[in-house]
Coordinates of C-alpha atoms in Angstrom, one line a residue:
X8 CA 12.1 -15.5 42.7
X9 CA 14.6 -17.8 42.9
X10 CA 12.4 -20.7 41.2
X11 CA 11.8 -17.8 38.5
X12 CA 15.9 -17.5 38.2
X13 CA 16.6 -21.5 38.2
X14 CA 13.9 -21.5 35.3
X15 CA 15.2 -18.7 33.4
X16 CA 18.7 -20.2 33.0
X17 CA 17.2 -23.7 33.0
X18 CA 17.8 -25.7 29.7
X19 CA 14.3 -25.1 28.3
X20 CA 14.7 -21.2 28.0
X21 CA 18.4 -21.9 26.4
X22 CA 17.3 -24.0 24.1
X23 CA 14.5 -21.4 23.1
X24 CA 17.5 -19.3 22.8
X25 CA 19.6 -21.7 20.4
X26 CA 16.4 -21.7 17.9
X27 CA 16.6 -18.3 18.0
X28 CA 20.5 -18.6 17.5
X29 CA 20.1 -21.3 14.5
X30 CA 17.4 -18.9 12.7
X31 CA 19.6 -16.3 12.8
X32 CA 22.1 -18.4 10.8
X33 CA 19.9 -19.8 8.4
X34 CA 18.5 -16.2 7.4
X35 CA 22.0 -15.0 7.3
X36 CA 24.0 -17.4 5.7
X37 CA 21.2 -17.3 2.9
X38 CA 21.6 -13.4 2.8
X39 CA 25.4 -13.9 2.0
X40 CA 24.8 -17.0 -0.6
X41 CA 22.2 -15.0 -2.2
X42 CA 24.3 -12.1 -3.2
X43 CA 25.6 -14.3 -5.8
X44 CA 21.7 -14.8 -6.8
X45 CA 18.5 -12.6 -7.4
X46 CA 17.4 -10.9 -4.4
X47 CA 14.1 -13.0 -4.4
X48 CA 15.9 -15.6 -3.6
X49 CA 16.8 -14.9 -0.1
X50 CA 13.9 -16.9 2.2
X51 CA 12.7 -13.5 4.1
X52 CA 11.8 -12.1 1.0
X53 CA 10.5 -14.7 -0.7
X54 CA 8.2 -15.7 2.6
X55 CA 7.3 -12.0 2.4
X56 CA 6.4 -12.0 -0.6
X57 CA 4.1 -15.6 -0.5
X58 CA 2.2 -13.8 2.4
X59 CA 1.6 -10.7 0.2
X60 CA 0.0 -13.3 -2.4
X61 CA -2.1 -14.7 0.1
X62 CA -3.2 -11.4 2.1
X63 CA -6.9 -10.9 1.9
X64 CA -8.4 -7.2 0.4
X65 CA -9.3 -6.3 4.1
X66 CA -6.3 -7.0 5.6
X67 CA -3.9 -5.1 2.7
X68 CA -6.7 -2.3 2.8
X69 CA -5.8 -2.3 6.9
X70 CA -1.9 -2.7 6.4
X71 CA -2.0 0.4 4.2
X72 CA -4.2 2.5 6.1
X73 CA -3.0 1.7 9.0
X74 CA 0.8 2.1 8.2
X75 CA 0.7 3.8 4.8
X76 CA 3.6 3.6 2.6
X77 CA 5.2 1.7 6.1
X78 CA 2.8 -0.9 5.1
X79 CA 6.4 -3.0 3.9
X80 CA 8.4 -2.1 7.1
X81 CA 5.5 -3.2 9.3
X82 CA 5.5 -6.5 7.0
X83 CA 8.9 -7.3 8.2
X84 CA 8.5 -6.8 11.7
X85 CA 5.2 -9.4 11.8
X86 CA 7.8 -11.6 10.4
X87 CA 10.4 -11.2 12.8
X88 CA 8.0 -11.8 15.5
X89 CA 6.8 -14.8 13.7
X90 CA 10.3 -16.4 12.9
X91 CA 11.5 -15.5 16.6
X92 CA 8.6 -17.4 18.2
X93 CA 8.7 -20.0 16.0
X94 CA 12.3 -20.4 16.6
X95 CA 11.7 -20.6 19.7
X96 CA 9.5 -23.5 19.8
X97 CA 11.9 -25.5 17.4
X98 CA 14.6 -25.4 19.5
X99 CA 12.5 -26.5 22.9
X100 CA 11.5 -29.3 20.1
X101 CA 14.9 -29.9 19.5
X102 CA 16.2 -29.9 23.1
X103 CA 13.3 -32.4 24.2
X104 CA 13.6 -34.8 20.9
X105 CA 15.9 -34.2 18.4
X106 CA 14.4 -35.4 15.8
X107 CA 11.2 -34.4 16.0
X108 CA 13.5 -30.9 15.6
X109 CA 14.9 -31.3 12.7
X110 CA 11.7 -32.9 11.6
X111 CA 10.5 -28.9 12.2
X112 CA 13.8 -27.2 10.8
X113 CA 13.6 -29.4 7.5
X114 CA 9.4 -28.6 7.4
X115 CA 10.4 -24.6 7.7
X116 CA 13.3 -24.7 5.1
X117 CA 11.0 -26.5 2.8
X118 CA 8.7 -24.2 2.9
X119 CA 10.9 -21.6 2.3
X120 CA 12.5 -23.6 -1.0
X121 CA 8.8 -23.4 -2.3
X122 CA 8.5 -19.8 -1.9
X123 CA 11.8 -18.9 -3.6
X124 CA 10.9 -21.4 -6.8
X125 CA 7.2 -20.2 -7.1
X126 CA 8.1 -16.2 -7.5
X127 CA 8.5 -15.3 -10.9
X128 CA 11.5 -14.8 -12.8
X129 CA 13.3 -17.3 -10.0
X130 CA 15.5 -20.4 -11.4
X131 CA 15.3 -23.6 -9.1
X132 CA 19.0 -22.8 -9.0
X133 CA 18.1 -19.9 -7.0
X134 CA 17.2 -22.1 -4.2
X135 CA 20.7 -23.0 -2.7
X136 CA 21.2 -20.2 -0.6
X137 CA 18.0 -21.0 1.4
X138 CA 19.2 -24.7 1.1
X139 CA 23.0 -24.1 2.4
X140 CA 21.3 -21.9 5.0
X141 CA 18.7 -24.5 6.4
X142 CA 21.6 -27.3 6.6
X143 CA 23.9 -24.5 8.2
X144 CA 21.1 -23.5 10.6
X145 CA 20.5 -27.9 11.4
X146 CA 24.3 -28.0 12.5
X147 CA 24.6 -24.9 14.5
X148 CA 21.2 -26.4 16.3
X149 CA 22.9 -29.5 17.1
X150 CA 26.1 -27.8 18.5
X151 CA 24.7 -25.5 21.0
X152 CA 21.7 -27.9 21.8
X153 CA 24.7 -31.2 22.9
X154 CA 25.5 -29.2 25.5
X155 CA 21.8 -28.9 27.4
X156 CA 21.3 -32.4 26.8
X157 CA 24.6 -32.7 29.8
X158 CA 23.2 -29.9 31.5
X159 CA 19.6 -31.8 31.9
X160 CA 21.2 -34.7 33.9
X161 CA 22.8 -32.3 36.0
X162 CA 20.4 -31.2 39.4
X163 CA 19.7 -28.6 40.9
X164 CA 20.0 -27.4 44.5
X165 CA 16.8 -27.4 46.4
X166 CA 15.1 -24.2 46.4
X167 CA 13.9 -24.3 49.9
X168 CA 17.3 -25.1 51.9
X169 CA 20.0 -22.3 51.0
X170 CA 22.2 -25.1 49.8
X171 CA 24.4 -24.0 47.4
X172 CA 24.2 -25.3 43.7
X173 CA 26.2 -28.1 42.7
X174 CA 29.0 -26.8 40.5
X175 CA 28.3 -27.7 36.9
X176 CA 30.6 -28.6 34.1
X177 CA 32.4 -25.6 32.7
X178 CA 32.1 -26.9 28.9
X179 CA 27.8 -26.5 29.8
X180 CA 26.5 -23.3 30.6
X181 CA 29.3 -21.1 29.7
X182 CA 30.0 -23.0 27.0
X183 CA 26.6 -22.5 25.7
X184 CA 26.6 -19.0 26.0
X185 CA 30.2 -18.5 24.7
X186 CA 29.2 -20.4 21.5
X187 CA 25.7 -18.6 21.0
X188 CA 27.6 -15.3 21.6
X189 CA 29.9 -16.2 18.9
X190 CA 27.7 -18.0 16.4
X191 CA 24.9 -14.7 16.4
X192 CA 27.8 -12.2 16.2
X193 CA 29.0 -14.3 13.2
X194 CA 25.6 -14.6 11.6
X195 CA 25.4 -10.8 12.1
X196 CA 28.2 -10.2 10.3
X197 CA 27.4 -12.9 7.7
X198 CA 24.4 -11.0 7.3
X199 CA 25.8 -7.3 6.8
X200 CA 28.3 -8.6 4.2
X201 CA 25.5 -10.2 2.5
X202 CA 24.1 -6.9 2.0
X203 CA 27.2 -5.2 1.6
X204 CA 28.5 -7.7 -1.5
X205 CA 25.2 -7.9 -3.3
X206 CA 24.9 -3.9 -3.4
X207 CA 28.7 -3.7 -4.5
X208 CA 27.5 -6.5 -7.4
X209 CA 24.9 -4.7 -8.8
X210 CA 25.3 -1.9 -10.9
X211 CA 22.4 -1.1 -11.8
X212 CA 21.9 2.4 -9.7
X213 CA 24.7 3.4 -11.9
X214 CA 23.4 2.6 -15.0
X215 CA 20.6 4.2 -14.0
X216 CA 22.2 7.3 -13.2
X217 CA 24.6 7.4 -16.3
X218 CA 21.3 7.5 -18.3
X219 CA 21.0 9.9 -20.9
X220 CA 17.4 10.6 -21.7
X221 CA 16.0 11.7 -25.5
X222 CA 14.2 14.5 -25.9
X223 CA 10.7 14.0 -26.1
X224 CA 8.9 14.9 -30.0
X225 CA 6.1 16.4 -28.0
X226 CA 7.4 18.2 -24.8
X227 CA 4.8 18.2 -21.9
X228 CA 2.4 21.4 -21.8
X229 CA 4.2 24.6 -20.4
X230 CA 2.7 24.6 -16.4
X231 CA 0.7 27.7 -16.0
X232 CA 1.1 30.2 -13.8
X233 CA -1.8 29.5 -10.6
X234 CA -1.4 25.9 -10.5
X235 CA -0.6 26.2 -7.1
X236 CA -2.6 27.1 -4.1
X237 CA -2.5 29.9 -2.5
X238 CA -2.9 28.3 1.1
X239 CA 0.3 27.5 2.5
X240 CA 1.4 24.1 3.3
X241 CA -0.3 22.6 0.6
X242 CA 1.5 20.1 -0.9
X243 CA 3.8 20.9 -4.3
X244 CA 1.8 21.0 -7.3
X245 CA 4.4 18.0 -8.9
X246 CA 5.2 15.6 -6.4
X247 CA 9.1 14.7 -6.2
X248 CA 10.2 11.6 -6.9
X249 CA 11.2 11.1 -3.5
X250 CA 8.0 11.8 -2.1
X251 CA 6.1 10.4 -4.3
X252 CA 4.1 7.5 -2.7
X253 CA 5.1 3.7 -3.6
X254 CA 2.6 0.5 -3.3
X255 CA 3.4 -2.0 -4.8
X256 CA 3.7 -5.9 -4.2
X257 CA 7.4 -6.3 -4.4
X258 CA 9.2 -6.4 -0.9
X259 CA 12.5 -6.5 -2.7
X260 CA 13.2 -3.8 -5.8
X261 CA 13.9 -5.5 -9.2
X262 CA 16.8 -4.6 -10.5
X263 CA 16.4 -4.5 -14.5
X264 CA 19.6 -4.5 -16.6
X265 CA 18.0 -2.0 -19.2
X266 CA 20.5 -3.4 -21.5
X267 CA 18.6 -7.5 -21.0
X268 CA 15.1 -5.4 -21.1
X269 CA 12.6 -6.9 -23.2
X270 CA 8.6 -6.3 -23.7
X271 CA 6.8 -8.8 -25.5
X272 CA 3.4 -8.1 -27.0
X273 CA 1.2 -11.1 -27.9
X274 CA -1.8 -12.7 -27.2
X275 CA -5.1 -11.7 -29.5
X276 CA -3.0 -9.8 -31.8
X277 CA -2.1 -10.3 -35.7
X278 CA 1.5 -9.7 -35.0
X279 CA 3.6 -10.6 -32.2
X280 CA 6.5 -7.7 -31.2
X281 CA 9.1 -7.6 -29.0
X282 CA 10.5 -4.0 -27.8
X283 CA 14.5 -3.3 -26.1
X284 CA 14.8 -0.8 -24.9
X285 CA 17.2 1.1 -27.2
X286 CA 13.9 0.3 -29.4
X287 CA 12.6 3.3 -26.5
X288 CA 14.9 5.2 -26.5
X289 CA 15.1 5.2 -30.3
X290 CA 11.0 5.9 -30.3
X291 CA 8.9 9.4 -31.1
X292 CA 8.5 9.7 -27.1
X293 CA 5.8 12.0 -25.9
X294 CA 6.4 13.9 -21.9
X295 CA 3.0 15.0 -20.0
X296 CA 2.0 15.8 -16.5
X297 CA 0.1 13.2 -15.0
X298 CA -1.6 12.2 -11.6
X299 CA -1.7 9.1 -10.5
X300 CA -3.7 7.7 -7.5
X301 CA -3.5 4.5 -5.4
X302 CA -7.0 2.5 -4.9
X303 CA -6.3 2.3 -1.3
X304 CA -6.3 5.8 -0.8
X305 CA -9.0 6.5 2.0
X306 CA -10.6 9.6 1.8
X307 CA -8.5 12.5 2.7
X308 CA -5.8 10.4 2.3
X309 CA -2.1 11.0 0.5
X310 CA -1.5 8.0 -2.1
X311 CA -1.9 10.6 -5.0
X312 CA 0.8 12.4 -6.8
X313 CA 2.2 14.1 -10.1
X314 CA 5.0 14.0 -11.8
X315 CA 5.7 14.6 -15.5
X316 CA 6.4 11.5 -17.3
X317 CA 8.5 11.1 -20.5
X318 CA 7.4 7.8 -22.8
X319 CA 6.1 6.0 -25.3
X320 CA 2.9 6.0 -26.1
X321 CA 1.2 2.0 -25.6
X322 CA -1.5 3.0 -28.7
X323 CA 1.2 3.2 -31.2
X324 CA 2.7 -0.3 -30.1
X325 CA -0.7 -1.3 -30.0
X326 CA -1.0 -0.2 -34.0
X327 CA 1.9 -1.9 -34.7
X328 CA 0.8 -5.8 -33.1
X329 CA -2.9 -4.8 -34.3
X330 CA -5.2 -6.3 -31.8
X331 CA -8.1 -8.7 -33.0
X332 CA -11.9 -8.2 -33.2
X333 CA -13.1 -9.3 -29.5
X334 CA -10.0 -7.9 -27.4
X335 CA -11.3 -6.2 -25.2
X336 CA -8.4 -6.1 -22.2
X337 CA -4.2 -5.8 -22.1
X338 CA -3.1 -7.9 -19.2
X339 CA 0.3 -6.4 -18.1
X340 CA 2.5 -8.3 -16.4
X341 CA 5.7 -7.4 -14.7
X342 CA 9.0 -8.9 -13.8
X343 CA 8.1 -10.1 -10.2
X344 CA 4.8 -12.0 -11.3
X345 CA 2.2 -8.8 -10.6
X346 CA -1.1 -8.2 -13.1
X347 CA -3.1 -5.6 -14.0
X348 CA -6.3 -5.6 -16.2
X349 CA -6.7 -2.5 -18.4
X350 CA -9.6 -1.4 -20.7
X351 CA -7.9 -1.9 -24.1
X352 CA -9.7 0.8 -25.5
X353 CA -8.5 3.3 -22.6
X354 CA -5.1 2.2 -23.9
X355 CA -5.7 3.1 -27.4
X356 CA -7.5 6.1 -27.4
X357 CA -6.1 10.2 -26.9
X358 CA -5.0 10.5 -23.1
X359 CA -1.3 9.2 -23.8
X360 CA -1.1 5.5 -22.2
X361 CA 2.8 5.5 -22.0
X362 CA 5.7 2.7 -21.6
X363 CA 7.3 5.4 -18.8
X364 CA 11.2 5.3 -19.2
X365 CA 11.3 8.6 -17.0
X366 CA 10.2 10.6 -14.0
X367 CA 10.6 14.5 -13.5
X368 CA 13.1 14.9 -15.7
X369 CA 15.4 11.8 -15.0
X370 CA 15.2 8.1 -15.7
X371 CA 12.7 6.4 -13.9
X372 CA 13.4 5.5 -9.9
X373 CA 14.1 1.8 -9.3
X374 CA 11.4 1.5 -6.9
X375 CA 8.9 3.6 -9.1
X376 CA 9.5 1.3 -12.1
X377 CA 13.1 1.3 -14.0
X378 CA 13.5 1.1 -16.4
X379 CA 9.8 1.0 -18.2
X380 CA 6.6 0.9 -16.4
X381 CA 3.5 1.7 -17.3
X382 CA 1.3 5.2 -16.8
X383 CA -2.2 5.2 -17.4
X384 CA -4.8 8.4 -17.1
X385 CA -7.9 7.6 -15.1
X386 CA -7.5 4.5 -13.7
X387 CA -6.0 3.1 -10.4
X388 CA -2.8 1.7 -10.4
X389 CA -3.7 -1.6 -9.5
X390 CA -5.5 -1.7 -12.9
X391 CA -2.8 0.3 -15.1
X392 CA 0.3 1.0 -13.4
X393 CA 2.5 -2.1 -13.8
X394 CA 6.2 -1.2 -12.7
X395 CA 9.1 -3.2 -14.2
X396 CA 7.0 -4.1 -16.8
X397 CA 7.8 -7.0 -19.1
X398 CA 5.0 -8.4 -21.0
X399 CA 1.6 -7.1 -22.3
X400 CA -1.1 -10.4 -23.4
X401 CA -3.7 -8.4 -25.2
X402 CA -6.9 -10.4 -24.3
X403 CA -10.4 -10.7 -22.9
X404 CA -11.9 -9.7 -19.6
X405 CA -13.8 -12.8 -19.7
X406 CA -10.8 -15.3 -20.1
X407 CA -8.4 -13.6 -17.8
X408 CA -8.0 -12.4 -14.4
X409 CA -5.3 -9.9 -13.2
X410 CA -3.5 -10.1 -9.9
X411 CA -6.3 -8.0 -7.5
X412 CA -8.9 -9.1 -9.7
X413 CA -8.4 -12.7 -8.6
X414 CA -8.6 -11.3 -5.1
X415 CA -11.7 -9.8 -5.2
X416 CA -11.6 -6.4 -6.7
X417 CA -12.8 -4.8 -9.9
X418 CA -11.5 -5.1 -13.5
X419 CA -11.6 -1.5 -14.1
X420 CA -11.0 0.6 -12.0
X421 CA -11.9 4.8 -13.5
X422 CA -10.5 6.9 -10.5
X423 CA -13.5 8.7 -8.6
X424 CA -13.6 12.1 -7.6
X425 CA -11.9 13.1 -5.1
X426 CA -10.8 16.0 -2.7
X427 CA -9.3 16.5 0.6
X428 CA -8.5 19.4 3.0
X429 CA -4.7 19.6 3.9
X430 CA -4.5 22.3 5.7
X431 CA -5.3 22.8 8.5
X432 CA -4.5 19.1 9.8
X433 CA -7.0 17.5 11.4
X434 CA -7.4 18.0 15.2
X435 CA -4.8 20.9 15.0
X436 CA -4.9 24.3 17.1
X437 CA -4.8 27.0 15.0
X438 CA -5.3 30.9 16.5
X439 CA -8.9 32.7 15.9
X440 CA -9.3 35.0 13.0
X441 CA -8.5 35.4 9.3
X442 CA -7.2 32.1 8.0
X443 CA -6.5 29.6 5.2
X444 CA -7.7 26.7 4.1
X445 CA -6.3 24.7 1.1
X446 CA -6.0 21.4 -0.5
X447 CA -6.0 19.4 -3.7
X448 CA -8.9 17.9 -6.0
X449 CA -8.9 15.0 -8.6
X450 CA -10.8 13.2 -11.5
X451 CA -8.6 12.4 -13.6
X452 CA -9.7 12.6 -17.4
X453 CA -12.9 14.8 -16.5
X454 CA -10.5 17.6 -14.2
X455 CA -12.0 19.5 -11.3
X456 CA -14.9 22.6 -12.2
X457 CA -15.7 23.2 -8.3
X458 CA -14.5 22.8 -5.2
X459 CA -17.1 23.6 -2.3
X460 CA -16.1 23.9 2.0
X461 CA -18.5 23.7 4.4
X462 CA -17.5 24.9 8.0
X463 CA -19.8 22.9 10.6
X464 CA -23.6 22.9 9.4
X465 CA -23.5 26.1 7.1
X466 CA -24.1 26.7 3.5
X467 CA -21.3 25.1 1.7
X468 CA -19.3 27.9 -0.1
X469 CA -17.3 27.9 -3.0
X470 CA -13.3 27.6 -2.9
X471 CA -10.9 29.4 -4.9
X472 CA -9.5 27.2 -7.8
X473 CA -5.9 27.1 -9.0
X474 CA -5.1 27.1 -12.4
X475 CA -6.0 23.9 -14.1
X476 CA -3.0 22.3 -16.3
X477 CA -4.9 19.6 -18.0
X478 CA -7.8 17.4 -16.8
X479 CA -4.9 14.4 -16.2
X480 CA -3.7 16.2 -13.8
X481 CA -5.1 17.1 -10.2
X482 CA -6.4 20.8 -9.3
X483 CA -5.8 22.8 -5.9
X484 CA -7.7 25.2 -4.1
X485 CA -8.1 27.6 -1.3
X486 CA -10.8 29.0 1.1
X487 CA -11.0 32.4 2.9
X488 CA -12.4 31.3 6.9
X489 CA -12.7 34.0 9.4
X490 CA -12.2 31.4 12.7
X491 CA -14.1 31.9 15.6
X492 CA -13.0 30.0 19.0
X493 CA -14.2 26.5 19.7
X494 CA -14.2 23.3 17.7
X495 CA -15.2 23.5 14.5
X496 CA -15.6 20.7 11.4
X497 CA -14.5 21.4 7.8
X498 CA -15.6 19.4 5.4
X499 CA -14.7 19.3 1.4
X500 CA -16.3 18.1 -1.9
X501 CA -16.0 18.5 -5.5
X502 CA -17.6 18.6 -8.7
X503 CA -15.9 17.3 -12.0
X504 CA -15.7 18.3 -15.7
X505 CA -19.0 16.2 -16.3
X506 CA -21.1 18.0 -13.6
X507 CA -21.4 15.1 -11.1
X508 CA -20.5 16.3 -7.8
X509 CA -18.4 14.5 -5.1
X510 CA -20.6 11.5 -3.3
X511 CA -21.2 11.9 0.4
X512 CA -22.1 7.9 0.5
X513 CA -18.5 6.4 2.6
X514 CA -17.0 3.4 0.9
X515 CA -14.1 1.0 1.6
X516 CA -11.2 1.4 -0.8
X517 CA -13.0 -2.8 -2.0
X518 CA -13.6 -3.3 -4.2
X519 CA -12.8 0.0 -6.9
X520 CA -11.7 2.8 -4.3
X521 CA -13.2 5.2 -1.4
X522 CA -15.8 7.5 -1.6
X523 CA -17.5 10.2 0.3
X524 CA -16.5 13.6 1.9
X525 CA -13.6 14.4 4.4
X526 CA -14.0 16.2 7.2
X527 CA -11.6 17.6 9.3
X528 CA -12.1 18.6 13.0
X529 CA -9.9 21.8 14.1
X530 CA -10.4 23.6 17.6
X531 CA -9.8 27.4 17.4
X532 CA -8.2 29.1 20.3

């Protein structure tokens, strides 16, 4: 124990603890420089972001089922594992030879220059506050790590003969700690203001909410009555904007000045345009209820809402630049470097393609896209849905590549059909006797004709259907059970508008989105 004790405060283990010390300084004094800069310039999220470039389908596909719409939150604590341990080891490095530390210190800060340069829409200039932070970070090293360099010469008492420890120099130990102490509690609060003065600077949640959106030409379709189920606890027929689910590759929000907003159209087109957004605002816009859905929704899974979007339709910007003969693809591009690949005919034809400038009835969310993105009908977002959207290349399949499609997925991506049982839960307790069951159904474009539950091995049996609104929009049903005690399995499928019926063959959301039938296990008391 007391060999465990000597070790613990031994010089090694504080030096460990002045890496951690001079980490927390770089990170912070960045996050306080970078206030004055665009928030990809602070080194976390520009690291987090480089490892979200280089993240393999299967392990994005895991993050998400795994952690959901967390998928971000767990991102960040992988990192601050990561940056902890290697702090660690750079300050034993730099305790042991010092300049085979800052050898390690100057590797680490120039890897995070490179990730700040390399995101899009960054300057180089935007590299100083990882820059003042890494030089920062070297000089608080070197002061806490002088003093363990006097404390090495120093011995110990032998463990073995109760003496007592030679009395060290007060300006070592307890100087040590009184100056880590007082460095982290200053990076801390270097940190906090950092925060605090870059959310004071920006402005644009006000903007935002001092928005006064136009009224559309062509008003979304009056909601029928029905639309909802009749079981409860199923979830609102339109989705809030609050709960509405968020993927996306950007681990810090953009914040657009609509104001310096600007869409350029280009590419295989007779005539370039560029659209403001007071160009959008001025526009015939169009409102409609549409669903959306996430390709790494597992089955039974929630990455699928509606909301009813207000914008303008992408076919009549598409009139306007008149595509060429060949085009066969828009490759959208938005502000923080992200792609996606969409059929340029599906953007052209009658399901109302939209530049979205809002969301339920106010201006678009920051994180769900502010101030345009785009909504598509039918497809997966990772092929249509490009938030902060700033530039559309109309193209060729065959000559470019979006930002999934490099990574393995499809070009394409039509939405499958799809339905899942939300209540009851899986593996809940629910009493014997008359109950419901309900949930929600999609196919975007082709809408929802049947909805079939089968309770263990029975005859599958037809559900109850909502009212459908439109076949862009998902449908919900609800199923009758008279529950008998014990376990019992309910599973769920649907048919769409074309007649094909749900598949029961499982797939992984890779490479163009899950398929087969939920089933949920209940026991009955």
């Amino acid at each position: 124990m007391i060999k465990l004790l000597n070790w613990l405060k031994g010089p090694p283990t504080l030096a460990a603890l002045a890496g951690v010390v001079a980490a927390a300084v770089v990170l912070s004094v960045a996050e306080l420089i970078g206030a004055f800069f665009t928030a990809r310039a602070t080194p976390v999220i520009a690291l987090g972001s480089t490892f979200i470039d280089f993240t393999p389908p299967w392990m994005k596909d895991f993050a998400i089922a795994t952690f959901g719409t967390n998928d971000k939150a767990a991102l960040f604590v992988g990192m601050g594992l990561t940056i902890f341990l290697l702090a660690c080891v750079l300050g034993v490095v730099a305790y042991r030879r010092w300049v085979l530390g800052v050898a390690g210190v100057l590797l680490m800060g120039s890897m995070m220059v490179a990730s700040v340069v390399t995101r899009a829409s960054v300057r180089p200039l935007d590299a100083i506050p990882t820059l003042a932070g890494t030089v920062a970070g070297l000089v608080v090293l070197r002061l806490l790590v002088a003093p363990l360099w006097r404390l090495k010469a120093w011995p110990d008492a032998p463990a073995d003969t109760g003496a007592k420890e030679p009395e060290r120099p007060a300006s070592s130990r307890r100087g040590f700690f009184a100056a880590a102490g007082i460095t982290a509690a200053a990076a801390g609060v270097a940190a906090v203001g950092g925060r605090l003065l870059g959310a004071a600077r920006s402005n644009i949640n006000q903007a935002r909410g001092a928005l006064q959106l136009p009224a559309p030409v062509k008003a979304a379709a009056a909601v029928p009555a029905g639309v909802q189920s009749a079981a409860p606890g199923v979830t609102p027929w339109v989705t809030p904007n609050s709960d509405f689910y968020r993927i996306d590759t950007a681990l810090s929000v953009p914040e657009i000045n609509a104001d310096d907003w600007e869409l350029r159209v280009h590419g295989l087109v007779e005539e370039e345009i560029r659209l403001t957004f007071q160009d959008l605002l001025d526009a015939d816009l169009i409102e409609s209820h549409i669903t959306l859905t996430c390709v790494s929704n597992p089955v039974g899974g929630n990455l699928a809402g509606n909301a009813t979007w207000l914008g303008l339709p992408i076919r009549e910007v598409l009139r306007r630049a008149r595509p060429k003969d060949g085009a066969d693809m828009v490759l959208s591009t938005s502000v923080d470097g992200f792609s996606a690949s969409t059929p340029l005919e599906v953007l052209q034809d009658d399901r109302d393609a939209i530049l979205a400038i809002g969301m339920n009835g106010e201006a678009l969310p920051l994180e769900h896209g502010y101030p345009v993105r785009m909504v598509v009908p039918g497809l997966y977002g990772f092929v249509s849905a490009t938030k902060w959207v700033v530039d559309l290349e109309v193209t060729r399949f065959q000559d470019s590549k979006a930002y999934w499609t490099q990574r393995g997925w499809s070009e394409r991506g039509p939405i499958k059909t799809m339905a899942r049982v939300e209540v009851p839960k899986s593996f809940a307790k629910v009493p014997a006797g008359r109950m419901a069951i309900g949930g929600t159904a999609w196919a975007q474009t082709r809408g929802i004709t049947k909805v079939e539950v089968q309770i263990d091995n029975t005859d599958w049996a037809e559900a109850t259907l909502s009212t459908e609104a439109s076949l862009v929009t998902w449908r919900q049903w609800s199923f009758e059970w008279d529950a008998t005690p014990g376990p019992h399995y309910i599973k769920v499928r649907a048919t769409d508008g074309t007649g094909e019926v749900q598949t029961d063959q499982r797939a992984d959301p890779v490479p163009d989105g899950a398929s087969g039938w939920q089933s949920v296990m209940v026991t009955v008391e």
